[in-house]
């Protein structure tokens, strides 16, 4: 048996002013064949899972390129095509193969390609023919298109939000594809479209936690092989944005069961009471008062709508202003994207007191630049932080202090996945009453171990918190909440 595996991924906010070309992939994470590390990244876990199974099952594994760019705006046409064609060329050279495995994200959009993953899968099918098994792992925040369902034999998405299960789901994908090529199963996929932009949910809280636990219990029984929920990625102007449930069943005899189960689960999500899928989001001053009213520390707040994971800059100064307005409160915020400010801090050195302008620079939704007298508290040549089994680089970074407020500035634009983003720069989070992280929910697993409580912020953007504020032109209508819900 011969298996080919590769990874091409990013998450595209089509409204973001941060544009992407091939260099963004090469700078963030680019591994040519054979260079992928032993640990997985968020969207390259099929490579690690396939390596493990190649050792135990004895098949020949041919590795292609694995690459990822941090979420941002539209990808250039040439950037996408060059990476796509690189991987397809590697696949062609590896043929004949029995299985093709991809680590994808599912919300990649390039100029001229609203469905990059569908394009890659369709071209792969055309290249390898109808008998080769094609499987792909997707982030749950993807756009599920019919082209992807038609082109692949098996699609599996993350179940957990925060994304703690990307390796486990990659192992599921590899197992299902191996069983398919061995003739043990014949996967078929059915999809239920919730026609909603607002049904995404967290699995760090109810009802999402119990719902996903039940999905896991349903898999592997009565002909049901896999169940995934497409949460969607709302800041993308594409036809298939929105929430869906897709069920993979064994054989045509179970297709009806898969269709019924997908609809049952989708309608269950739609039946949750308003607000059940997402937590309350505090305005800046409201958040500070809430923290002061609660015992213990640190009280952690996630600035969800200025998270680089949403394709925005992560340089909003709105919450910095709120913290500086309360100089008596020990607090910390990070990591914020400001390469120029980091450069100035590195030149000044640890302990230096300097006048610094930082953050609030990328767009009008980033607030205003902060001008302050700061002390450089810590520096790193390459701030590495863990995220589940993987490691993420924030690049050269600096911690600055303005009285009781500590601020982490980074050269690399990425979510604040774990406490070492602060502690590796000398910030003691146990001494802070308020800690603000630039993340949507990916931070939760790591920060829940040290936080007294966790809450979420709404600082006004730039990622739109309400889909009714987004100027869509391509999405299919009707869809809730832009229209009355067609299923309710």
CSV table of C-alpha atoms in Angstrom, one decimal, residues 196-418:
chain,number,residue,atom,x,y,z
A,196,UNK,CA,-27.6,29.7,10.1
A,197,UNK,CA,-24.6,32.0,10.7
A,198,UNK,CA,-25.1,31.9,14.5
A,199,UNK,CA,-25.1,28.2,15.5
A,200,UNK,CA,-21.4,27.9,16.3
A,201,UNK,CA,-20.7,26.7,19.9
A,202,UNK,CA,-18.0,26.2,22.4
A,203,UNK,CA,-17.2,22.8,23.8
A,204,UNK,CA,-15.7,24.3,26.9
A,205,UNK,CA,-19.2,25.0,28.2
A,206,UNK,CA,-22.7,23.6,28.0
A,207,UNK,CA,-24.7,22.7,25.9
A,208,UNK,CA,-21.8,22.1,23.5
A,209,UNK,CA,-19.8,19.9,25.9
A,210,UNK,CA,-22.6,17.3,26.3
A,211,UNK,CA,-23.5,17.5,22.6
A,212,UNK,CA,-20.1,16.6,21.4
A,213,UNK,CA,-19.7,13.9,24.1
A,214,UNK,CA,-22.9,12.3,22.6
A,215,UNK,CA,-21.5,12.6,19.0
A,216,UNK,CA,-18.5,10.5,20.1
A,217,UNK,CA,-20.8,7.9,21.6
A,218,UNK,CA,-22.8,7.6,18.4
A,219,UNK,CA,-19.7,7.0,16.2
A,220,UNK,CA,-18.8,3.4,15.4
A,221,UNK,CA,-22.3,2.1,16.0
A,222,UNK,CA,-25.2,1.2,13.7
A,223,UNK,CA,-23.3,2.0,10.5
A,224,UNK,CA,-22.3,5.5,11.6
A,225,UNK,CA,-18.6,6.1,11.0
A,226,UNK,CA,-18.1,9.8,11.8
A,227,UNK,CA,-20.1,12.9,12.8
A,228,UNK,CA,-18.8,16.4,12.3
A,229,UNK,CA,-20.2,19.8,12.8
A,230,UNK,CA,-19.3,22.7,10.5
A,231,UNK,CA,-19.4,25.8,12.7
A,232,UNK,CA,-18.5,28.0,9.8
A,233,UNK,CA,-16.3,31.1,9.6
A,234,UNK,CA,-18.6,34.1,9.3
A,235,UNK,CA,-16.2,36.8,8.1
A,236,UNK,CA,-15.9,35.2,4.7
A,237,UNK,CA,-18.0,36.4,1.7
A,238,UNK,CA,-18.5,33.0,0.0
A,239,UNK,CA,-21.6,31.1,-1.0
A,240,UNK,CA,-21.3,28.3,1.6
A,241,UNK,CA,-20.6,30.2,4.7
A,242,UNK,CA,-22.6,28.9,7.6
A,243,UNK,CA,-23.2,26.0,9.9
A,244,UNK,CA,-23.8,22.4,8.8
A,245,UNK,CA,-23.8,18.8,10.2
A,246,UNK,CA,-22.2,16.0,8.1
A,247,UNK,CA,-22.4,12.3,8.9
A,248,UNK,CA,-20.2,9.6,7.3
A,249,UNK,CA,-21.9,6.2,7.2
A,250,UNK,CA,-20.9,2.8,6.0
A,251,UNK,CA,-22.4,2.0,2.6
A,252,UNK,CA,-25.5,3.0,0.6
A,253,UNK,CA,-27.7,0.9,3.0
A,254,UNK,CA,-26.9,3.4,5.7
A,255,UNK,CA,-27.2,6.6,3.7
A,256,UNK,CA,-30.8,7.3,4.9
A,257,UNK,CA,-29.7,6.8,8.5
A,258,UNK,CA,-26.9,9.3,8.0
A,259,UNK,CA,-29.2,11.8,6.4
A,260,UNK,CA,-31.8,11.5,9.2
A,261,UNK,CA,-29.1,11.8,11.9
A,262,UNK,CA,-27.5,14.8,10.4
A,263,UNK,CA,-30.9,16.6,10.3
A,264,UNK,CA,-31.8,15.5,13.8
A,265,UNK,CA,-28.5,16.8,15.2
A,266,UNK,CA,-28.7,20.0,13.2
A,267,UNK,CA,-32.3,20.7,14.4
A,268,UNK,CA,-31.2,20.0,17.9
A,269,UNK,CA,-28.5,22.8,17.7
A,270,UNK,CA,-31.1,25.1,16.2
A,271,UNK,CA,-33.4,24.4,19.1
A,272,UNK,CA,-31.0,25.6,21.8
A,273,UNK,CA,-32.3,28.7,23.5
A,274,UNK,CA,-30.9,32.1,22.4
A,275,UNK,CA,-27.4,32.7,23.7
A,276,UNK,CA,-26.8,29.0,24.6
A,277,UNK,CA,-24.2,28.6,21.9
A,278,UNK,CA,-22.0,31.5,23.0
A,279,UNK,CA,-21.0,33.2,26.3
A,280,UNK,CA,-21.8,36.7,27.4
A,281,UNK,CA,-19.3,39.3,26.1
A,282,UNK,CA,-18.3,42.1,28.5
A,283,UNK,CA,-17.6,45.6,27.3
A,284,UNK,CA,-14.1,46.9,28.6
A,285,UNK,CA,-15.2,48.8,31.6
A,286,UNK,CA,-17.9,46.3,32.5
A,287,UNK,CA,-15.2,43.6,32.4
A,288,UNK,CA,-13.0,45.4,34.9
A,289,UNK,CA,-15.9,45.8,37.3
A,290,UNK,CA,-16.8,42.2,36.9
A,291,UNK,CA,-13.2,41.1,37.7
A,292,UNK,CA,-13.1,43.3,40.8
A,293,UNK,CA,-16.4,41.7,42.0
A,294,UNK,CA,-15.0,38.2,41.8
A,295,UNK,CA,-12.7,36.4,44.3
A,296,UNK,CA,-9.4,35.0,43.3
A,297,UNK,CA,-7.0,35.9,40.5
A,298,UNK,CA,-6.2,36.0,37.7
A,299,UNK,CA,-9.6,36.7,36.1
A,300,UNK,CA,-8.9,35.9,32.4
A,301,UNK,CA,-10.8,37.7,29.6
A,302,UNK,CA,-10.5,36.7,25.9
A,303,UNK,CA,-10.6,39.6,23.4
A,304,UNK,CA,-12.3,37.4,20.9
A,305,UNK,CA,-13.0,40.0,18.2
A,306,UNK,CA,-9.4,41.1,18.0
A,307,UNK,CA,-8.0,37.6,17.8
A,308,UNK,CA,-5.4,37.0,15.1
A,309,UNK,CA,-7.2,33.6,14.7
A,310,UNK,CA,-10.0,35.5,13.0
A,311,UNK,CA,-7.7,37.0,10.4
A,312,UNK,CA,-7.4,40.4,12.0
A,313,UNK,CA,-4.2,42.1,13.2
A,314,UNK,CA,-4.5,41.6,17.0
A,315,UNK,CA,-3.2,45.1,17.6
A,316,UNK,CA,-6.4,46.8,19.0
A,317,UNK,CA,-5.6,49.2,21.8
A,318,UNK,CA,-9.2,49.5,23.2
A,319,UNK,CA,-8.6,47.2,26.2
A,320,UNK,CA,-5.2,48.7,26.9
A,321,UNK,CA,-6.9,52.0,27.4
A,322,UNK,CA,-9.4,50.4,29.8
A,323,UNK,CA,-6.6,48.9,31.8
A,324,UNK,CA,-4.5,52.1,31.9
A,325,UNK,CA,-7.6,53.9,33.2
A,326,UNK,CA,-7.3,51.7,36.3
A,327,UNK,CA,-3.6,51.9,37.2
A,328,UNK,CA,-4.2,50.5,40.7
A,329,UNK,CA,-5.2,47.1,39.3
A,330,UNK,CA,-2.4,44.6,38.5
A,331,UNK,CA,-3.1,43.5,35.0
A,332,UNK,CA,-1.5,42.0,31.9
A,333,UNK,CA,-2.6,41.9,28.2
A,334,UNK,CA,-1.1,40.1,25.2
A,335,UNK,CA,0.1,39.1,22.8
A,336,UNK,CA,-0.4,42.2,20.6
A,337,UNK,CA,1.1,42.4,17.1
A,338,UNK,CA,3.6,45.3,16.7
A,339,UNK,CA,6.9,44.3,15.1
A,340,UNK,CA,8.2,47.9,15.0
A,341,UNK,CA,7.7,48.4,18.7
A,342,UNK,CA,9.3,45.1,19.5
A,343,UNK,CA,12.4,46.2,17.4
A,344,UNK,CA,12.6,49.4,19.5
A,345,UNK,CA,12.4,47.5,22.8
A,346,UNK,CA,15.0,45.0,21.7
A,347,UNK,CA,17.4,47.8,20.8
A,348,UNK,CA,16.8,49.5,24.2
A,349,UNK,CA,17.3,46.3,26.2
A,350,UNK,CA,15.8,44.9,29.3
A,351,UNK,CA,15.4,47.5,32.1
A,352,UNK,CA,15.4,50.4,29.8
A,353,UNK,CA,12.8,53.2,30.3
A,354,UNK,CA,11.8,54.5,26.9
A,355,UNK,CA,9.0,56.5,25.3
A,356,UNK,CA,7.1,54.2,23.0
A,357,UNK,CA,4.3,54.3,20.5
A,358,UNK,CA,2.6,50.9,20.1
A,359,UNK,CA,-0.5,49.1,18.8
A,360,UNK,CA,-3.6,50.7,17.2
A,361,UNK,CA,-2.0,51.0,13.8
A,362,UNK,CA,-3.4,48.6,11.3
A,363,UNK,CA,-6.9,50.0,10.7
A,364,UNK,CA,-9.5,52.4,12.1
A,365,UNK,CA,-11.0,49.5,14.1
A,366,UNK,CA,-7.7,49.0,16.0
A,367,UNK,CA,-8.3,52.0,18.3
A,368,UNK,CA,-5.5,54.6,18.4
A,369,UNK,CA,-1.7,54.2,18.9
A,370,UNK,CA,-0.7,54.3,22.5
A,371,UNK,CA,2.0,56.7,23.4
A,372,UNK,CA,3.5,56.1,26.9
A,373,UNK,CA,6.6,56.0,29.0
A,374,UNK,CA,7.4,52.2,29.4
A,375,UNK,CA,9.9,50.0,31.0
A,376,UNK,CA,11.2,47.0,29.0
A,377,UNK,CA,10.5,44.1,31.3
A,378,UNK,CA,11.5,41.1,29.2
A,379,UNK,CA,12.7,40.1,25.8
A,380,UNK,CA,12.8,37.0,23.7
A,381,UNK,CA,14.6,36.3,20.4
A,382,UNK,CA,11.8,33.8,19.6
A,383,UNK,CA,8.9,33.4,21.9
A,384,UNK,CA,7.7,29.8,21.6
A,385,UNK,CA,4.5,28.8,23.3
A,386,UNK,CA,2.8,25.4,23.4
A,387,UNK,CA,-0.6,24.6,21.8
A,388,UNK,CA,-1.7,21.1,22.6
A,389,UNK,CA,1.0,18.8,20.9
A,390,UNK,CA,2.4,21.6,18.8
A,391,UNK,CA,4.6,24.7,19.3
A,392,UNK,CA,3.8,28.1,18.0
A,393,UNK,CA,6.3,30.9,17.4
A,394,UNK,CA,5.5,34.5,18.2
A,395,UNK,CA,8.9,35.5,16.9
A,396,UNK,CA,11.0,38.1,18.7
A,397,UNK,CA,8.8,39.6,21.5
A,398,UNK,CA,9.0,42.1,24.3
A,399,UNK,CA,7.2,42.6,27.6
A,400,UNK,CA,6.7,46.3,28.6
A,401,UNK,CA,5.3,47.7,31.8
A,402,UNK,CA,3.3,50.9,32.4
A,403,UNK,CA,3.0,50.9,36.2
A,404,UNK,CA,0.9,47.8,37.1
A,405,UNK,CA,0.0,47.0,33.5
A,406,UNK,CA,2.2,44.6,31.7
A,407,UNK,CA,1.9,44.3,27.9
A,408,UNK,CA,3.3,41.6,25.6
A,409,UNK,CA,4.2,42.7,22.1
A,410,UNK,CA,5.1,40.2,19.4
A,411,UNK,CA,6.6,40.2,15.9
A,412,UNK,CA,4.7,37.1,15.0
A,413,UNK,CA,0.9,37.4,14.6
A,414,UNK,CA,-0.8,34.5,16.3
A,415,UNK,CA,-3.3,33.7,19.0
A,416,UNK,CA,-2.2,33.7,22.7
A,417,UNK,CA,-2.6,30.0,23.2
A,418,UNK,CA,-1.0,29.5,26.6
